[in-house]
Amino acid sequence: MADQEIPEDANEHCPGPQSESAGKADSCAGCPNQEICATAPKGPDPDLVAIAERMATVKHKILVLSGKGGVGKSTFSAQLAFALAGMDHQVGLLDIDICGPSIPKMLGLEGQDIHQSNLGWSPVYVESNLGVMSIGFMLPNPDEAVIWRGPRKNGIIKQFLKDVHWGELDYLVVDAPPGTSDEHISIVQFLQATGIDGAIIVTTPQEVSLIDVRKEVSFCKKVGIRVLGVVENMSGLQQPLADVKFMKVSGKGEETDMTEWALKYMKENAPEMLNLITCTEVFDSSKGGAAKMCREMEVPFLGKVPMDPKLGKAAEEGRSCFADQHCGASAAALRRIIDTLLEDPTMSVSMMDDGA
């Protein structure tokens, strides 16, 4: 799986043997390949041609980014892929979070293996129109840590783009790790010539998350990636009152479950209350949250998704939150965000695109 361009024993942040700064950059100091790289002939990377050929059958490429981990980026990527496939589009979901590949679990594909054919690596399919690729399918043990330096991570990302046979796709959703490091630079460099539609950035409402999201927006602007919009995830907790657990806590900290009594009391005395939705602010959004940040940085705000225990359960079980009525609050919010995204004429898939 080693990259044909960057040796596995290269220093972190290696510019690549084909770079004009190969063997001369500060990051090359002490590298065992420094002299070879400095004297090697330079030229275009032939793998980029192979990537362009693979990506020629993909109409739209969407990066899903986050500045900070734990904001629900992979959950959003998974549900975006489920939603697009549910609209009868041909969809691919590429997981380039090499050290924390959670996409196989969120698509219900744990334990699946990748198969090879004369066309290349075959994605693992959830449905006939939703294929998935992740390093998680390659690990012999799901608990095994992937302890790789940047060059090797970049190499597997290149292989995913060069060797996976997606076929005709309407949308390729790329789930990236948090931050703005090697994987992000690589995916942009490898895909930029083939055209990236843009990036969706996922955050939570509090300022500690938005600080890092501002860096993510800045990254996109510097590398020339359009920000399709920002999603504020975990925007308050919403759940039906009938699903709430009621507790009585004594002065000594002892807890007594009063749920059965409370539900019975409401059913007998105020049954209409059981149809209400409880809403609680979990994170501090007093500084305006993602909407205010988007106005300041002049990027689109796609909307808010509430924290929904039913959505969390769907992600744990590898299910679409759109398949039933259980994820009432979160599914409706996600649907509005995806509809807003597809209203952009550059993101739609027309009958003409499909060859009609």
Short mmCIF file of C-alpha atoms in Angstrom, two decimals:
data_model
loop_
_atom_site.label_atom_id
_atom_site.label_comp_id
_atom_site.label_asym_id
_atom_site.label_seq_id
_atom_site.Cartn_x
_atom_site.Cartn_y
_atom_site.Cartn_z
CA MET A 1 0.00 0.00 0.00
CA ALA A 2 3.02 2.25 0.04
CA ASP A 3 2.89 5.42 -2.01
CA GLN A 4 4.82 5.17 -5.26
CA GLU A 5 5.81 8.82 -4.97
CA ILE A 6 6.72 9.37 -1.29
CA PRO A 7 8.91 6.75 0.47
CA GLU A 8 7.56 5.32 3.71
CA ASP A 9 10.72 6.36 5.60
CA ALA A 10 10.38 9.99 4.48
CA ASN A 11 10.12 12.79 7.00
CA GLU A 12 6.73 14.14 7.96
CA HIS A 13 5.48 16.94 5.67
CA CYS A 14 7.63 15.58 2.81
CA PRO A 15 7.08 17.81 -0.27
CA GLY A 16 7.44 14.77 -2.55
CA PRO A 17 10.33 13.72 -4.80
CA GLN A 18 8.75 15.46 -7.81
CA SER A 19 8.57 18.82 -6.03
CA GLU A 20 11.01 21.56 -7.01
CA SER A 21 11.86 21.83 -3.29
CA ALA A 22 12.56 18.08 -2.96
CA GLY A 23 15.69 17.56 -0.86
CA LYS A 24 15.97 21.30 -0.24
CA ALA A 25 12.98 22.12 1.98
CA ASP A 26 13.36 22.52 5.76
CA SER A 27 11.28 19.36 6.25
CA CYS A 28 13.89 17.39 4.23
CA ALA A 29 16.66 17.91 6.80
CA GLY A 30 17.92 14.56 8.08
CA CYS A 31 15.74 12.48 5.74
CA PRO A 32 17.56 9.36 4.44
CA ASN A 33 16.27 10.16 0.94
CA GLN A 34 17.40 13.79 0.91
CA GLU A 35 20.31 13.44 -1.53
CA ILE A 36 18.39 11.17 -3.91
CA CYS A 37 15.42 13.55 -4.00
CA ALA A 38 17.62 16.60 -4.54
CA THR A 39 19.26 15.07 -7.61
CA ALA A 40 16.32 13.10 -9.07
CA PRO A 41 14.69 14.38 -12.28
CA LYS A 42 11.48 16.32 -11.69
CA GLY A 43 8.25 16.00 -13.59
CA PRO A 44 4.50 15.63 -13.29
CA ASP A 45 3.15 12.87 -11.05
CA PRO A 46 1.85 10.10 -13.36
CA ASP A 47 -0.60 8.98 -10.66
CA LEU A 48 -2.51 12.24 -11.07
CA VAL A 49 -3.40 11.16 -14.60
CA ALA A 50 -4.77 7.86 -13.25
CA ILE A 51 -6.77 9.74 -10.60
CA ALA A 52 -8.22 12.07 -13.22
CA GLU A 53 -9.32 9.06 -15.28
CA ARG A 54 -11.05 7.49 -12.25
CA MET A 55 -12.74 10.73 -11.27
CA ALA A 56 -13.97 11.42 -14.80
CA THR A 57 -17.06 9.30 -14.03
CA VAL A 58 -17.88 11.25 -10.83
CA LYS A 59 -20.13 14.27 -11.38
CA HIS A 60 -19.85 15.96 -7.97
CA LYS A 61 -17.20 15.74 -5.24
CA ILE A 62 -18.01 17.05 -1.75
CA LEU A 63 -15.54 17.26 1.14
CA VAL A 64 -16.95 17.11 4.69
CA LEU A 65 -14.58 18.87 7.10
CA SER A 66 -14.43 19.92 10.74
CA GLY A 67 -12.00 21.99 12.71
CA LYS A 68 -12.39 19.89 15.85
CA GLY A 69 -13.07 16.22 16.52
CA GLY A 70 -16.26 15.05 18.15
CA VAL A 71 -18.61 17.49 16.41
CA GLY A 72 -20.51 14.80 14.47
CA LYS A 73 -18.77 15.19 11.11
CA SER A 74 -18.79 11.48 10.26
CA THR A 75 -22.42 11.17 11.38
CA PHE A 76 -23.29 14.02 9.01
CA SER A 77 -21.27 12.44 6.17
CA ALA A 78 -23.02 9.10 6.64
CA GLN A 79 -26.50 10.61 6.75
CA LEU A 80 -25.74 12.86 3.75
CA ALA A 81 -24.76 9.74 1.79
CA PHE A 82 -27.91 7.89 2.95
CA ALA A 83 -30.08 10.87 1.95
CA LEU A 84 -28.55 11.28 -1.52
CA ALA A 85 -28.86 7.54 -2.16
CA GLY A 86 -32.46 7.70 -0.97
CA MET A 87 -33.10 10.26 -3.72
CA ASP A 88 -32.04 7.58 -6.26
CA HIS A 89 -28.64 9.12 -6.90
CA GLN A 90 -25.52 7.00 -7.37
CA VAL A 91 -23.40 7.79 -4.32
CA GLY A 92 -19.90 6.97 -3.07
CA LEU A 93 -18.66 7.64 0.47
CA LEU A 94 -14.86 7.80 0.87
CA ASP A 95 -13.46 7.75 4.41
CA ILE A 96 -9.98 9.34 4.54
CA ASP A 97 -9.84 9.48 8.33
CA ILE A 98 -6.97 7.00 8.42
CA CYS A 99 -6.42 6.90 12.19
CA GLY A 100 -10.10 6.98 13.21
CA PRO A 101 -12.20 5.30 10.50
CA SER A 102 -15.76 5.32 11.90
CA ILE A 103 -17.65 5.23 8.59
CA PRO A 104 -17.86 1.40 8.35
CA LYS A 105 -19.76 1.26 11.66
CA MET A 106 -22.00 4.21 10.78
CA LEU A 107 -23.01 2.47 7.54
CA GLY A 108 -23.51 -0.92 9.18
CA LEU A 109 -20.54 -2.44 7.33
CA GLU A 110 -18.25 -3.60 10.14
CA GLY A 111 -16.40 -6.81 9.30
CA GLN A 112 -16.71 -6.37 5.53
CA ASP A 113 -13.71 -6.85 3.25
CA ILE A 114 -12.54 -5.11 0.09
CA HIS A 115 -12.46 -7.20 -3.08
CA GLN A 116 -10.20 -6.69 -6.06
CA SER A 117 -10.96 -7.24 -9.73
CA ASN A 118 -9.27 -6.38 -12.98
CA LEU A 119 -10.97 -2.96 -12.69
CA GLY A 120 -9.44 -2.21 -9.28
CA TRP A 121 -10.69 -2.23 -5.69
CA SER A 122 -14.45 -2.62 -5.38
CA PRO A 123 -16.27 -0.44 -2.82
CA VAL A 124 -18.33 -2.15 -0.14
CA TYR A 125 -22.01 -1.57 -0.93
CA VAL A 126 -24.80 -0.71 1.51
CA GLU A 127 -27.29 -0.59 -1.34
CA SER A 128 -26.77 -0.98 -5.06
CA ASN A 129 -26.45 2.82 -5.34
CA LEU A 130 -24.35 3.50 -2.20
CA GLY A 131 -20.73 2.31 -2.12
CA VAL A 132 -18.23 2.90 0.69
CA MET A 133 -14.42 2.80 0.92
CA SER A 134 -12.43 3.03 4.16
CA ILE A 135 -9.18 1.77 5.62
CA GLY A 136 -11.42 0.26 8.29
CA PHE A 137 -12.16 -2.56 5.83
CA MET A 138 -8.44 -3.39 5.66
CA LEU A 139 -7.67 -3.75 9.35
CA PRO A 140 -7.42 -7.36 10.58
CA ASN A 141 -8.63 -6.22 14.01
CA PRO A 142 -10.99 -3.25 14.50
CA ASP A 143 -9.13 -2.37 17.72
CA GLU A 144 -5.80 -2.11 15.91
CA ALA A 145 -4.25 1.36 15.91
CA VAL A 146 -3.08 2.83 12.61
CA ILE A 147 0.28 4.39 13.53
CA TRP A 148 1.42 5.93 10.28
CA ARG A 149 3.41 9.03 9.41
CA GLY A 150 2.06 11.55 6.94
CA PRO A 151 3.66 10.12 3.77
CA ARG A 152 2.12 6.67 4.27
CA LYS A 153 -1.32 8.17 5.01
CA ASN A 154 -1.02 10.25 1.86
CA GLY A 155 -0.14 7.10 -0.05
CA ILE A 156 -3.30 5.22 0.91
CA ILE A 157 -5.45 8.26 0.09
CA LYS A 158 -3.87 8.35 -3.36
CA GLN A 159 -4.58 4.64 -3.78
CA PHE A 160 -8.22 5.12 -2.81
CA LEU A 161 -8.56 7.76 -5.53
CA LYS A 162 -6.49 5.92 -8.15
CA ASP A 163 -7.48 2.30 -7.65
CA VAL A 164 -11.11 2.22 -6.43
CA HIS A 165 -13.58 1.43 -9.20
CA TRP A 166 -16.60 3.58 -8.31
CA GLY A 167 -18.21 3.44 -11.71
CA GLU A 168 -20.65 6.22 -12.61
CA LEU A 169 -21.35 8.39 -9.54
CA ASP A 170 -23.58 11.41 -9.10
CA TYR A 171 -21.94 12.31 -5.77
CA LEU A 172 -18.71 11.32 -4.03
CA VAL A 173 -18.78 12.38 -0.36
CA VAL A 174 -15.31 12.50 1.24
CA ASP A 175 -15.25 12.25 5.04
CA ALA A 176 -11.98 13.85 6.22
CA PRO A 177 -10.35 13.80 9.66
CA PRO A 178 -10.51 16.93 11.85
CA GLY A 179 -8.06 19.75 11.24
CA THR A 180 -6.02 21.00 8.29
CA SER A 181 -3.11 18.58 8.09
CA ASP A 182 -1.49 16.19 5.59
CA GLU A 183 -4.66 14.31 4.62
CA HIS A 184 -6.45 17.55 3.75
CA ILE A 185 -3.56 18.91 1.69
CA SER A 186 -3.28 15.58 -0.14
CA ILE A 187 -6.97 15.21 -1.01
CA VAL A 188 -7.02 18.75 -2.38
CA GLN A 189 -3.84 18.27 -4.43
CA PHE A 190 -4.99 14.92 -5.80
CA LEU A 191 -8.52 16.03 -6.68
CA GLN A 192 -8.13 19.68 -7.59
CA ALA A 193 -7.37 19.04 -11.26
CA THR A 194 -10.54 16.92 -11.52
CA GLY A 195 -12.74 19.59 -9.94
CA ILE A 196 -13.95 19.68 -6.32
CA ASP A 197 -17.43 21.16 -5.93
CA GLY A 198 -16.64 22.35 -2.43
CA ALA A 199 -16.59 21.62 1.27
CA ILE A 200 -19.26 21.36 3.96
CA ILE A 201 -17.88 22.29 7.37
CA VAL A 202 -19.46 20.83 10.52
CA THR A 203 -19.25 22.52 13.91
CA THR A 204 -21.01 22.74 17.26
CA PRO A 205 -22.39 26.05 18.58
CA GLN A 206 -19.83 26.93 21.25
CA GLU A 207 -16.94 29.28 20.63
CA VAL A 208 -14.28 26.65 21.45
CA SER A 209 -15.40 24.75 18.33
CA LEU A 210 -15.92 27.82 16.16
CA ILE A 211 -12.33 28.97 16.79
CA ASP A 212 -11.11 25.89 14.93
CA VAL A 213 -13.82 26.15 12.27
CA ARG A 214 -12.57 29.61 11.37
CA LYS A 215 -9.20 27.99 10.63
CA GLU A 216 -10.98 25.41 8.43
CA VAL A 217 -12.70 28.19 6.45
CA SER A 218 -9.35 29.94 6.09
CA PHE A 219 -7.79 26.68 4.83
CA CYS A 220 -10.47 26.30 2.17
CA LYS A 221 -9.95 29.86 0.97
CA LYS A 222 -6.17 29.44 0.81
CA VAL A 223 -6.29 26.22 -1.24
CA GLY A 224 -9.12 27.47 -3.48
CA ILE A 225 -11.90 25.19 -2.23
CA ARG A 226 -15.38 26.70 -2.22
CA VAL A 227 -17.19 26.53 1.13
CA LEU A 228 -20.61 25.13 0.27
CA GLY A 229 -21.79 25.94 3.76
CA VAL A 230 -21.46 25.41 7.49
CA VAL A 231 -23.67 23.05 9.51
CA GLU A 232 -24.21 23.71 13.22
CA ASN A 233 -24.56 20.24 14.71
CA MET A 234 -25.71 19.40 18.28
CA SER A 235 -27.61 22.68 18.30
CA GLY A 236 -29.55 22.06 21.50
CA LEU A 237 -31.04 18.80 22.74
CA GLN A 238 -34.50 17.92 21.41
CA GLN A 239 -36.51 14.82 22.25
CA PRO A 240 -40.17 13.94 22.87
CA LEU A 241 -41.27 14.48 26.45
CA ALA A 242 -42.50 10.88 26.49
CA ASP A 243 -38.88 9.72 25.98
CA VAL A 244 -37.46 11.75 28.86
CA LYS A 245 -36.28 9.97 32.00
CA PHE A 246 -37.40 11.67 35.24
CA MET A 247 -35.20 11.36 38.34
CA LYS A 248 -35.53 12.48 41.95
CA VAL A 249 -32.21 13.31 43.61
CA SER A 250 -31.95 13.46 47.41
CA GLY A 251 -29.69 15.78 49.36
CA LYS A 252 -27.25 12.88 49.72
CA GLY A 253 -27.06 12.43 45.95
CA GLU A 254 -29.17 9.29 45.88
CA GLU A 255 -31.19 8.92 42.67
CA THR A 256 -34.70 7.50 42.35
CA ASP A 257 -36.23 6.79 38.96
CA MET A 258 -39.59 8.60 38.83
CA THR A 259 -40.24 8.11 35.12
CA GLU A 260 -43.14 5.69 35.47
CA TRP A 261 -44.87 7.91 38.05
CA ALA A 262 -44.34 11.11 35.99
CA LEU A 263 -45.66 9.60 32.75
CA LYS A 264 -48.66 8.12 34.52
CA TYR A 265 -49.41 11.48 36.19
CA MET A 266 -49.24 13.35 32.86
CA LYS A 267 -51.32 10.74 31.06
CA GLU A 268 -54.07 11.06 33.69
CA ASN A 269 -53.96 14.82 34.23
CA ALA A 270 -52.47 16.44 31.11
CA PRO A 271 -52.18 13.89 28.27
CA GLU A 272 -51.57 16.63 25.71
CA MET A 273 -48.15 17.20 27.34
CA LEU A 274 -46.94 13.84 26.06
CA ASN A 275 -47.03 15.25 22.50
CA LEU A 276 -44.58 18.03 23.37
CA ILE A 277 -40.89 18.16 22.44
CA THR A 278 -38.36 19.15 25.12
CA CYS A 279 -35.64 21.59 24.03
CA THR A 280 -32.50 22.26 26.06
CA GLU A 281 -29.42 24.34 25.25
CA VAL A 282 -26.46 22.02 25.86
CA PHE A 283 -23.64 24.20 24.54
CA ASP A 284 -23.12 27.92 25.07
CA SER A 285 -24.27 29.72 21.94
CA SER A 286 -24.50 33.17 23.53
CA LYS A 287 -21.90 34.58 21.10
CA GLY A 288 -24.08 33.86 18.09
CA GLY A 289 -22.95 30.36 17.10
CA ALA A 290 -22.20 29.28 13.55
CA ALA A 291 -24.70 31.66 11.92
CA LYS A 292 -22.86 34.71 13.26
CA MET A 293 -19.48 33.28 12.26
CA CYS A 294 -20.75 32.66 8.72
CA ARG A 295 -21.89 36.26 8.40
CA GLU A 296 -18.50 37.50 9.58
CA MET A 297 -16.52 35.19 7.27
CA GLU A 298 -18.95 35.57 4.34
CA VAL A 299 -19.68 31.89 3.86
CA PRO A 300 -23.13 30.23 3.59
CA PHE A 301 -24.88 28.92 6.70
CA LEU A 302 -26.74 25.71 5.84
CA GLY A 303 -28.64 25.28 9.10
CA LYS A 304 -28.80 23.65 12.53
CA VAL A 305 -29.18 20.00 13.53
CA PRO A 306 -30.36 19.37 17.10
CA MET A 307 -28.76 16.80 19.34
CA ASP A 308 -31.09 13.82 19.03
CA PRO A 309 -30.55 10.55 20.98
CA LYS A 310 -32.42 8.70 18.22
CA LEU A 311 -29.93 9.98 15.62
CA GLY A 312 -27.07 8.80 17.81
CA LYS A 313 -28.67 5.36 18.03
CA ALA A 314 -29.16 5.23 14.25
CA ALA A 315 -25.45 6.05 13.76
CA GLU A 316 -24.42 3.36 16.26
CA GLU A 317 -26.57 0.80 14.45
CA GLY A 318 -25.46 1.86 10.96
CA ARG A 319 -28.93 2.99 9.87
CA SER A 320 -30.32 5.89 7.90
CA CYS A 321 -32.19 8.35 10.07
CA PHE A 322 -34.57 8.92 7.15
CA ALA A 323 -35.78 5.33 6.98
CA ASP A 324 -38.44 5.67 9.69
CA GLN A 325 -40.15 8.30 11.83
CA HIS A 326 -37.97 7.75 14.90
CA CYS A 327 -35.49 10.59 14.30
CA GLY A 328 -38.19 13.22 14.02
CA ALA A 329 -36.27 16.37 14.97
CA SER A 330 -32.86 15.55 13.48
CA ALA A 331 -34.09 13.95 10.25
CA ALA A 332 -36.23 16.97 9.40
CA ALA A 333 -33.34 19.35 10.09
CA LEU A 334 -30.90 17.28 8.02
CA ARG A 335 -33.40 17.08 5.17
CA ARG A 336 -33.74 20.89 5.10
CA ILE A 337 -29.95 21.28 5.01
CA ILE A 338 -29.55 18.77 2.17
CA ASP A 339 -32.41 20.36 0.22
CA THR A 340 -30.71 23.76 0.65
CA LEU A 341 -27.44 22.28 -0.60
CA LEU A 342 -29.08 20.78 -3.69
CA GLU A 343 -30.89 24.04 -4.50
CA ASP A 344 -27.50 25.32 -5.65
CA PRO A 345 -27.65 24.78 -9.43
CA THR A 346 -23.98 23.73 -9.50
CA MET A 347 -24.78 20.82 -7.14
CA SER A 348 -27.83 19.39 -8.86
CA VAL A 349 -27.85 16.32 -11.07
CA SER A 350 -30.07 16.91 -14.08
CA MET A 351 -31.59 14.44 -16.51
CA MET A 352 -29.19 15.82 -19.08
CA ASP A 353 -26.27 14.82 -16.81
CA ASP A 354 -27.64 11.29 -16.77
CA GLY A 355 -27.57 11.12 -20.56
CA ALA A 356 -31.31 11.54 -21.09
#
